[in-house]
PDB file of C-alpha atoms in Angstrom:
ATOM      1  CA  ASP L   1     -18.361  87.038  59.390  1.00 96.00           C
ATOM      2  CA  ILE L   2     -16.174  88.071  56.110  1.00 97.00           C
ATOM      3  CA  VAL L   3     -15.618  84.896  54.235  1.00 98.00           C
ATOM      4  CA  MET L   4     -12.056  84.195  52.836  1.00 98.00           C
ATOM      5  CA  THR L   5     -12.113  82.009  49.799  1.00 98.00           C
ATOM      6  CA  GLN L   6      -9.024  80.488  48.442  1.00 98.00           C
ATOM      7  CA  THR L   7      -8.233  79.147  45.098  1.00 97.00           C
ATOM      8  CA  PRO L   8      -7.119  76.467  44.218  1.00 97.00           C
ATOM      9  CA  LEU L   9      -7.492  73.953  46.865  1.00 98.00           C
ATOM     10  CA  SER L  10      -4.266  72.221  45.893  1.00 97.00           C
ATOM     11  CA  LEU L  11      -1.317  72.888  43.619  1.00 97.00           C
ATOM     12  CA  SER L  12       1.264  70.321  42.247  1.00 97.00           C
ATOM     13  CA  VAL L  13       4.551  72.101  41.440  1.00 97.00           C
ATOM     14  CA  THR L  14       7.563  71.299  39.479  1.00 97.00           C
ATOM     15  CA  PRO L  15      10.554  72.614  41.691  1.00 97.00           C
ATOM     16  CA  GLY L  16      11.664  75.990  40.075  1.00 97.00           C
ATOM     17  CA  GLN L  17       8.526  76.634  38.616  1.00 97.00           C
ATOM     18  CA  PRO L  18       6.275  79.542  39.814  1.00 97.00           C
ATOM     19  CA  ALA L  19       3.036  78.808  41.542  1.00 98.00           C
ATOM     20  CA  SER L  20      -0.026  81.085  42.324  1.00 98.00           C
ATOM     21  CA  ILE L  21      -2.562  81.372  44.834  1.00 98.00           C
ATOM     22  CA  SER L  22      -5.950  83.445  44.954  1.00 98.00           C
ATOM     23  CA  CYS L  23      -7.713  84.841  47.935  1.00 98.00           C
ATOM     24  CA  LYS L  24     -11.192  86.639  47.654  1.00 98.00           C
ATOM     25  CA  SER L  25     -12.840  88.147  50.307  1.00 98.00           C
ATOM     26  CA  SER L  26     -16.532  88.980  50.844  1.00 98.00           C
ATOM     27  CA  GLN L  27     -15.826  92.529  51.596  1.00 97.00           C
ATOM     28  CA  SER L  28     -13.263  94.817  51.247  1.00 97.00           C
ATOM     29  CA  LEU L  29     -10.083  94.813  53.173  1.00 97.00           C
ATOM     30  CA  LEU L  30      -9.289  98.350  52.831  1.00 97.00           C
ATOM     31  CA  HIS L  31      -9.346 100.758  55.828  1.00 95.00           C
ATOM     32  CA  SER L  32     -10.330 103.808  56.263  1.00 95.00           C
ATOM     33  CA  ASP L  33      -6.196 104.432  57.716  1.00 93.00           C
ATOM     34  CA  GLY L  34      -5.205 103.366  54.020  1.00 95.00           C
ATOM     35  CA  LYS L  35      -4.035  99.870  55.006  1.00 95.00           C
ATOM     36  CA  THR L  36      -5.190  96.902  53.691  1.00 97.00           C
ATOM     37  CA  TYR L  37      -5.722  94.208  56.217  1.00 97.00           C
ATOM     38  CA  LEU L  38      -4.704  91.048  54.480  1.00 98.00           C
ATOM     39  CA  TYR L  39      -1.976  88.478  55.607  1.00 98.00           C
ATOM     40  CA  TRP L  40      -0.626  85.143  54.180  1.00 98.00           C
ATOM     41  CA  TYR L  41       0.592  82.184  56.278  1.00 98.00           C
ATOM     42  CA  LEU L  42       2.199  78.867  55.427  1.00 98.00           C
ATOM     43  CA  GLN L  43       1.791  75.884  57.676  1.00 98.00           C
ATOM     44  CA  LYS L  44       4.449  73.286  56.918  1.00 98.00           C
ATOM     45  CA  PRO L  45       3.705  69.749  57.855  1.00 96.00           C
ATOM     46  CA  GLY L  46       3.264  69.007  61.389  1.00 95.00           C
ATOM     47  CA  GLN L  47       4.140  72.884  62.294  1.00 97.00           C
ATOM     48  CA  SER L  48       2.357  75.692  63.421  1.00 98.00           C
ATOM     49  CA  PRO L  49       1.396  78.500  60.936  1.00 98.00           C
ATOM     50  CA  GLN L  50       4.127  80.839  60.310  1.00 98.00           C
ATOM     51  CA  LEU L  51       3.530  84.414  58.720  1.00 98.00           C
ATOM     52  CA  LEU L  52       4.837  85.259  55.131  1.00 98.00           C
ATOM     53  CA  ILE L  53       3.083  88.323  54.369  1.00 98.00           C
ATOM     54  CA  TYR L  54       1.326  91.327  56.035  1.00 97.00           C
ATOM     55  CA  GLU L  55      -0.910  94.201  54.461  1.00 97.00           C
ATOM     56  CA  VAL L  56      -0.984  92.531  51.283  1.00 98.00           C
ATOM     57  CA  SER L  57       2.575  92.855  49.852  1.00 98.00           C
ATOM     58  CA  SER L  58       4.828  93.065  52.843  1.00 98.00           C
ATOM     59  CA  ARG L  59       7.317  90.432  53.489  1.00 98.00           C
ATOM     60  CA  PHE L  60       7.617  89.292  57.330  1.00 97.00           C
ATOM     61  CA  SER L  61      11.260  89.073  58.300  1.00 96.00           C
ATOM     62  CA  GLY L  62      12.998  86.500  57.170  1.00 96.00           C
ATOM     63  CA  VAL L  63      10.879  85.437  54.205  1.00 98.00           C
ATOM     64  CA  PRO L  64      12.720  84.617  50.809  1.00 97.00           C
ATOM     65  CA  ASP L  65      11.879  87.350  48.215  1.00 97.00           C
ATOM     66  CA  ARG L  66      10.540  84.508  46.070  1.00 98.00           C
ATOM     67  CA  PHE L  67       7.158  85.034  47.896  1.00 98.00           C
ATOM     68  CA  SER L  68       5.320  88.120  46.803  1.00 98.00           C
ATOM     69  CA  GLY L  69       1.663  89.339  47.613  1.00 98.00           C
ATOM     70  CA  SER L  70      -0.110  91.700  45.363  1.00 98.00           C
ATOM     71  CA  GLY L  71      -3.828  92.502  45.164  1.00 98.00           C
ATOM     72  CA  SER L  72      -6.483  95.508  46.737  1.00 97.00           C
ATOM     73  CA  GLY L  73     -10.028  95.831  47.749  1.00 97.00           C
ATOM     74  CA  THR L  74     -11.232  92.003  47.713  1.00 98.00           C
ATOM     75  CA  ASP L  75      -9.034  90.410  45.576  1.00 98.00           C
ATOM     76  CA  PHE L  76      -5.460  89.077  46.360  1.00 98.00           C
ATOM     77  CA  THR L  77      -2.722  86.898  45.232  1.00 98.00           C
ATOM     78  CA  LEU L  78       0.373  85.277  46.803  1.00 98.00           C
ATOM     79  CA  LYS L  79       2.842  84.338  44.402  1.00 98.00           C
ATOM     80  CA  ILE L  80       5.848  82.023  44.542  1.00 98.00           C
ATOM     81  CA  SER L  81       8.585  82.753  41.768  1.00 98.00           C
ATOM     82  CA  ARG L  82      10.350  79.497  42.084  1.00 98.00           C
ATOM     83  CA  VAL L  83       9.090  76.822  44.109  1.00 98.00           C
ATOM     84  CA  GLU L  84      11.632  75.136  46.504  1.00 97.00           C
ATOM     85  CA  ALA L  85      10.879  71.827  48.229  1.00 97.00           C
ATOM     86  CA  GLU L  86      10.884  73.596  51.644  1.00 97.00           C
ATOM     87  CA  ASP L  87       7.874  75.411  50.317  1.00 98.00           C
ATOM     88  CA  VAL L  88       5.379  72.553  50.403  1.00 98.00           C
ATOM     89  CA  GLY L  89       2.536  73.047  53.041  1.00 98.00           C
ATOM     90  CA  VAL L  90      -0.962  74.580  52.940  1.00 98.00           C
ATOM     91  CA  TYR L  91      -1.000  78.074  52.698  1.00 98.00           C
ATOM     92  CA  TYR L  92      -3.908  80.496  54.320  1.00 98.00           C
ATOM     93  CA  CYS L  93      -4.958  83.850  53.779  1.00 98.00           C
ATOM     94  CA  MET L  94      -6.443  85.918  56.717  1.00 98.00           C
ATOM     95  CA  GLN L  95      -8.382  89.186  57.220  1.00 97.00           C
ATOM     96  CA  GLY L  96      -7.982  91.429  60.089  1.00 95.00           C
ATOM     97  CA  ILE L  97     -10.308  94.410  59.344  1.00 94.00           C
ATOM     98  CA  HIS L  98     -13.208  93.147  61.140  1.00 94.00           C
ATOM     99  CA  LEU L  99     -13.883  91.106  63.685  1.00 93.00           C
ATOM    100  CA  PRO L 100     -13.947  88.079  63.818  1.00 95.00           C
ATOM    101  CA  ASP L 101     -10.596  87.591  62.121  1.00 95.00           C
ATOM    102  CA  THR L 102     -11.016  84.771  59.311  1.00 97.00           C
ATOM    103  CA  PHE L 103      -9.161  82.446  57.509  1.00 98.00           C
ATOM    104  CA  GLY L 104      -9.174  80.996  53.797  1.00 98.00           C
ATOM    105  CA  GLY L 105      -9.524  77.347  53.661  1.00 97.00           C
ATOM    106  CA  GLY L 106      -6.145  76.854  52.776  1.00 98.00           C
ATOM    107  CA  THR L 107      -4.356  75.696  49.649  1.00 98.00           C
ATOM    108  CA  LYS L 108      -1.875  72.501  49.908  1.00 98.00           C
ATOM    109  CA  VAL L 109       1.182  72.954  47.640  1.00 98.00           C
ATOM    110  CA  GLU L 110       3.197  69.996  47.013  1.00 97.00           C
ATOM    111  CA  ILE L 111       6.127  69.279  44.784  1.00 95.00           C
ATOM    112  CA  LYS L 112       5.853  66.905  41.669  1.00 93.00           C
TER     113      LYS L 112
ATOM    114  CA  GLN R   1      13.684  85.414  70.568  1.00 92.00           C
ATOM    115  CA  VAL R   2      10.044  85.082  71.729  1.00 95.00           C
ATOM    116  CA  GLN R   3       8.759  81.762  72.400  1.00 97.00           C
ATOM    117  CA  LEU R   4       5.237  80.772  73.179  1.00 98.00           C
ATOM    118  CA  GLN R   5       4.357  77.183  74.719  1.00 98.00           C
ATOM    119  CA  GLU R   6       0.935  75.785  75.145  1.00 98.00           C
ATOM    120  CA  SER R   7      -0.006  73.642  78.272  1.00 98.00           C
ATOM    121  CA  GLY R   8      -3.222  71.449  79.529  1.00 96.00           C
ATOM    122  CA  PRO R   9      -4.919  68.453  79.523  1.00 97.00           C
ATOM    123  CA  GLY R  10      -4.935  66.764  76.322  1.00 96.00           C
ATOM    124  CA  LEU R  11      -8.084  64.632  77.006  1.00 98.00           C
ATOM    125  CA  VAL R  12     -11.473  66.678  78.166  1.00 98.00           C
ATOM    126  CA  LYS R  13     -14.952  65.239  78.989  1.00 98.00           C
ATOM    127  CA  PRO R  14     -17.772  66.287  77.095  1.00 97.00           C
ATOM    128  CA  SER R  15     -19.625  69.156  78.793  1.00 97.00           C
ATOM    129  CA  GLU R  16     -16.654  69.903  81.257  1.00 98.00           C
ATOM    130  CA  THR R  17     -14.334  72.792  80.546  1.00 98.00           C
ATOM    131  CA  LEU R  18     -11.319  72.952  78.601  1.00 98.00           C
ATOM    132  CA  SER R  19      -8.181  75.043  80.306  1.00 98.00           C
ATOM    133  CA  LEU R  20      -4.842  75.862  78.428  1.00 98.00           C
ATOM    134  CA  THR R  21      -1.878  78.199  79.570  1.00 98.00           C
ATOM    135  CA  CYS R  22       0.086  79.847  77.015  1.00 98.00           C
ATOM    136  CA  ALA R  23       3.899  80.613  78.613  1.00 98.00           C
ATOM    137  CA  VAL R  24       5.548  83.395  76.925  1.00 98.00           C
ATOM    138  CA  SER R  25       9.489  83.602  77.008  1.00 97.00           C
ATOM    139  CA  GLY R  26      11.660  86.201  75.579  1.00 96.00           C
ATOM    140  CA  TYR R  27       9.006  88.786  75.749  1.00 95.00           C
ATOM    141  CA  SER R  28       7.238  90.644  78.422  1.00 95.00           C
ATOM    142  CA  ILE R  29       3.605  90.521  78.146  1.00 94.00           C
ATOM    143  CA  SER R  30       3.555  93.589  80.137  1.00 91.00           C
ATOM    144  CA  SER R  31       5.631  95.522  77.463  1.00 90.00           C
ATOM    145  CA  GLY R  32       2.455  95.371  75.094  1.00 87.00           C
ATOM    146  CA  TYR R  33       1.067  93.364  72.290  1.00 92.00           C
ATOM    147  CA  TYR R  34      -2.146  91.464  72.044  1.00 94.00           C
ATOM    148  CA  TRP R  35      -1.960  87.790  72.823  1.00 95.00           C
ATOM    149  CA  GLY R  36      -4.792  85.260  71.113  1.00 96.00           C
ATOM    150  CA  TRP R  37      -5.910  81.778  70.674  1.00 98.00           C
ATOM    151  CA  ILE R  38      -6.279  80.115  67.406  1.00 98.00           C
ATOM    152  CA  ARG R  39      -7.638  76.401  66.863  1.00 98.00           C
ATOM    153  CA  GLN R  40      -7.398  73.791  64.025  1.00 98.00           C
ATOM    154  CA  PRO R  41      -9.946  70.783  63.693  1.00 97.00           C
ATOM    155  CA  PRO R  42      -8.100  67.889  62.678  1.00 95.00           C
ATOM    156  CA  GLY R  43      -7.505  67.813  59.109  1.00 93.00           C
ATOM    157  CA  LYS R  44      -9.366  71.143  58.933  1.00 95.00           C
ATOM    158  CA  GLY R  45      -8.582  75.204  58.820  1.00 95.00           C
ATOM    159  CA  LEU R  46      -7.992  77.658  61.074  1.00 97.00           C
ATOM    160  CA  GLU R  47     -10.547  79.469  63.554  1.00 98.00           C
ATOM    161  CA  TRP R  48      -9.437  82.463  65.468  1.00 97.00           C
ATOM    162  CA  ILE R  49     -11.035  82.092  69.427  1.00 98.00           C
ATOM    163  CA  GLY R  50      -9.933  85.588  70.926  1.00 96.00           C
ATOM    164  CA  SER R  51      -7.232  87.929  71.769  1.00 95.00           C
ATOM    165  CA  ILE R  52      -6.206  89.740  75.070  1.00 94.00           C
ATOM    166  CA  TYR R  53      -4.129  92.850  75.619  1.00 92.00           C
ATOM    167  CA  HIS R  54      -1.919  92.884  78.911  1.00 86.00           C
ATOM    168  CA  SER R  55      -4.351  95.436  80.587  1.00 88.00           C
ATOM    169  CA  GLY R  56      -6.852  92.677  80.488  1.00 89.00           C
ATOM    170  CA  SER R  57      -9.143  93.963  77.334  1.00 92.00           C
ATOM    171  CA  THR R  58     -10.500  91.016  75.497  1.00 94.00           C
ATOM    172  CA  TYR R  59     -11.799  90.383  72.185  1.00 94.00           C
ATOM    173  CA  TYR R  60     -13.849  87.069  71.355  1.00 96.00           C
ATOM    174  CA  ASN R  61     -15.098  85.246  68.277  1.00 96.00           C
ATOM    175  CA  PRO R  62     -18.745  85.611  68.607  1.00 96.00           C
ATOM    176  CA  SER R  63     -19.370  82.038  67.736  1.00 96.00           C
ATOM    177  CA  LEU R  64     -17.691  80.950  70.759  1.00 97.00           C
ATOM    178  CA  LYS R  65     -18.301  84.104  73.009  1.00 95.00           C
ATOM    179  CA  SER R  66     -20.649  82.735  75.366  1.00 96.00           C
ATOM    180  CA  ARG R  67     -18.021  79.658  76.224  1.00 98.00           C
ATOM    181  CA  VAL R  68     -14.799  81.557  76.163  1.00 98.00           C
ATOM    182  CA  THR R  69     -12.731  83.524  78.573  1.00 98.00           C
ATOM    183  CA  ILE R  70      -9.098  84.415  77.938  1.00 97.00           C
ATOM    184  CA  SER R  71      -7.138  85.953  81.009  1.00 96.00           C
ATOM    185  CA  VAL R  72      -3.937  87.003  81.383  1.00 95.00           C
ATOM    186  CA  ASP R  73      -1.295  86.841  84.522  1.00 94.00           C
ATOM    187  CA  THR R  74       1.538  89.419  84.078  1.00 93.00           C
ATOM    188  CA  SER R  75       3.242  88.204  87.011  1.00 94.00           C
ATOM    189  CA  LYS R  76       3.623  84.845  85.544  1.00 96.00           C
ATOM    190  CA  ASN R  77       4.216  85.711  82.123  1.00 97.00           C
ATOM    191  CA  GLN R  78       1.405  83.659  80.554  1.00 97.00           C
ATOM    192  CA  PHE R  79      -2.103  83.950  79.304  1.00 97.00           C
ATOM    193  CA  SER R  80      -4.919  81.193  79.475  1.00 98.00           C
ATOM    194  CA  LEU R  81      -7.937  79.941  77.731  1.00 98.00           C
ATOM    195  CA  LYS R  82     -11.091  78.456  79.220  1.00 98.00           C
ATOM    196  CA  LEU R  83     -13.726  77.088  76.995  1.00 98.00           C
ATOM    197  CA  SER R  84     -16.927  75.692  78.720  1.00 98.00           C
ATOM    198  CA  SER R  85     -19.600  73.111  78.037  1.00 98.00           C
ATOM    199  CA  VAL R  86     -17.154  71.369  75.348  1.00 98.00           C
ATOM    200  CA  THR R  87     -18.312  68.866  72.843  1.00 98.00           C
ATOM    201  CA  ALA R  88     -16.360  66.687  70.280  1.00 98.00           C
ATOM    202  CA  ALA R  89     -16.659  69.738  67.833  1.00 97.00           C
ATOM    203  CA  ASP R  90     -14.085  71.494  70.214  1.00 98.00           C
ATOM    204  CA  THR R  91     -11.469  68.562  69.377  1.00 98.00           C
ATOM    205  CA  ALA R  92      -8.523  70.656  67.904  1.00 98.00           C
ATOM    206  CA  VAL R  93      -5.134  71.988  68.004  1.00 98.00           C
ATOM    207  CA  TYR R  94      -5.020  74.943  69.978  1.00 98.00           C
ATOM    208  CA  TYR R  95      -2.415  77.623  69.481  1.00 98.00           C
ATOM    209  CA  CYS R  96      -1.402  80.734  71.097  1.00 98.00           C
ATOM    210  CA  ALA R  97       0.274  83.462  69.475  1.00 97.00           C
ATOM    211  CA  ARG R  98       1.077  87.108  69.684  1.00 96.00           C
ATOM    212  CA  ARG R  99      -0.003  89.886  67.377  1.00 93.00           C
ATOM    213  CA  PRO R 100       1.389  93.544  67.429  1.00 88.00           C
ATOM    214  CA  TYR R 101      -2.111  94.955  67.737  1.00 82.00           C
ATOM    215  CA  GLY R 102      -5.659  93.647  68.348  1.00 78.00           C
ATOM    216  CA  ASP R 103      -8.225  96.490  68.568  1.00 81.00           C
ATOM    217  CA  PRO R 104     -10.189  96.126  64.985  1.00 83.00           C
ATOM    218  CA  PRO R 105      -8.457  96.369  62.486  1.00 86.00           C
ATOM    219  CA  SER R 106      -6.354  93.527  63.991  1.00 88.00           C
ATOM    220  CA  GLY R 107      -2.808  92.843  63.367  1.00 90.00           C
ATOM    221  CA  TYR R 108      -1.199  89.669  62.093  1.00 95.00           C
ATOM    222  CA  PHE R 109       0.244  87.118  64.390  1.00 96.00           C
ATOM    223  CA  ASP R 110       3.989  86.942  64.133  1.00 95.00           C
ATOM    224  CA  TYR R 111       4.979  84.158  66.531  1.00 96.00           C
ATOM    225  CA  TRP R 112       3.027  81.137  67.170  1.00 98.00           C
ATOM    226  CA  GLY R 113       3.211  78.347  69.853  1.00 98.00           C
ATOM    227  CA  GLN R 114       3.777  74.704  68.837  1.00 98.00           C
ATOM    228  CA  GLY R 115       0.131  74.064  69.286  1.00 98.00           C
ATOM    229  CA  THR R 116      -1.543  71.235  71.409  1.00 98.00           C
ATOM    230  CA  LEU R 117      -4.057  68.868  70.678  1.00 98.00           C
ATOM    231  CA  VAL R 118      -7.072  68.636  72.798  1.00 98.00           C
ATOM    232  CA  THR R 119      -9.534  65.754  72.375  1.00 98.00           C
ATOM    233  CA  VAL R 120     -13.196  65.755  73.811  1.00 98.00           C
ATOM    234  CA  SER R 121     -14.100  62.328  74.593  1.00 97.00           C
ATOM    235  CA  SER R 122     -15.754  60.485  77.337  1.00 95.00           C
TER     236      SER R 122
END
């Protein structure tokens, strides 16, 4: 199975400040079709996960542009340009290039 | 608006079979897409269980494959999960979700149910 490793485990951020989360995969997520199958989700407290980013850097419908994704191969980053109170929760990366789909362990973001 | 709703017993005895159903509204399963199950033990991370296409083709997590069956009922616009021989380790919130494609490489999950907690205990 592909292992997804997220750092840090937790972040405490002042509103309006940026935040960055790293996700590293044990194998390249670049497929021969040219796409990279890396996704980011946010699970707000008491809710189900919601899709933020697909294929490394494409924002899902309705996702604010303060969220951005970057990276390639095995190293990926989710950035929040200016954290807002509604951004608290646990962020997960997920790979879809090889079965079984696997998720990172999660990064908890809270507000200072 | 696509909506998914899980239903089923919240308590299952050890060694018995966990059975859950996901009712889909706002979209016809027969129209396409893959449909999946993901679980989350209390306070822990996410684990993909398996996915099914409307035709019935399935993909399962190898770690659970011997105990998992996912099926689809297009007439009722729902799909189901059965997990046999459960133990306390299967206690989790179970989510159903939709994904645009599921043949490896697999797509993202764009719509999720609210999740249902299943506790395995005697």
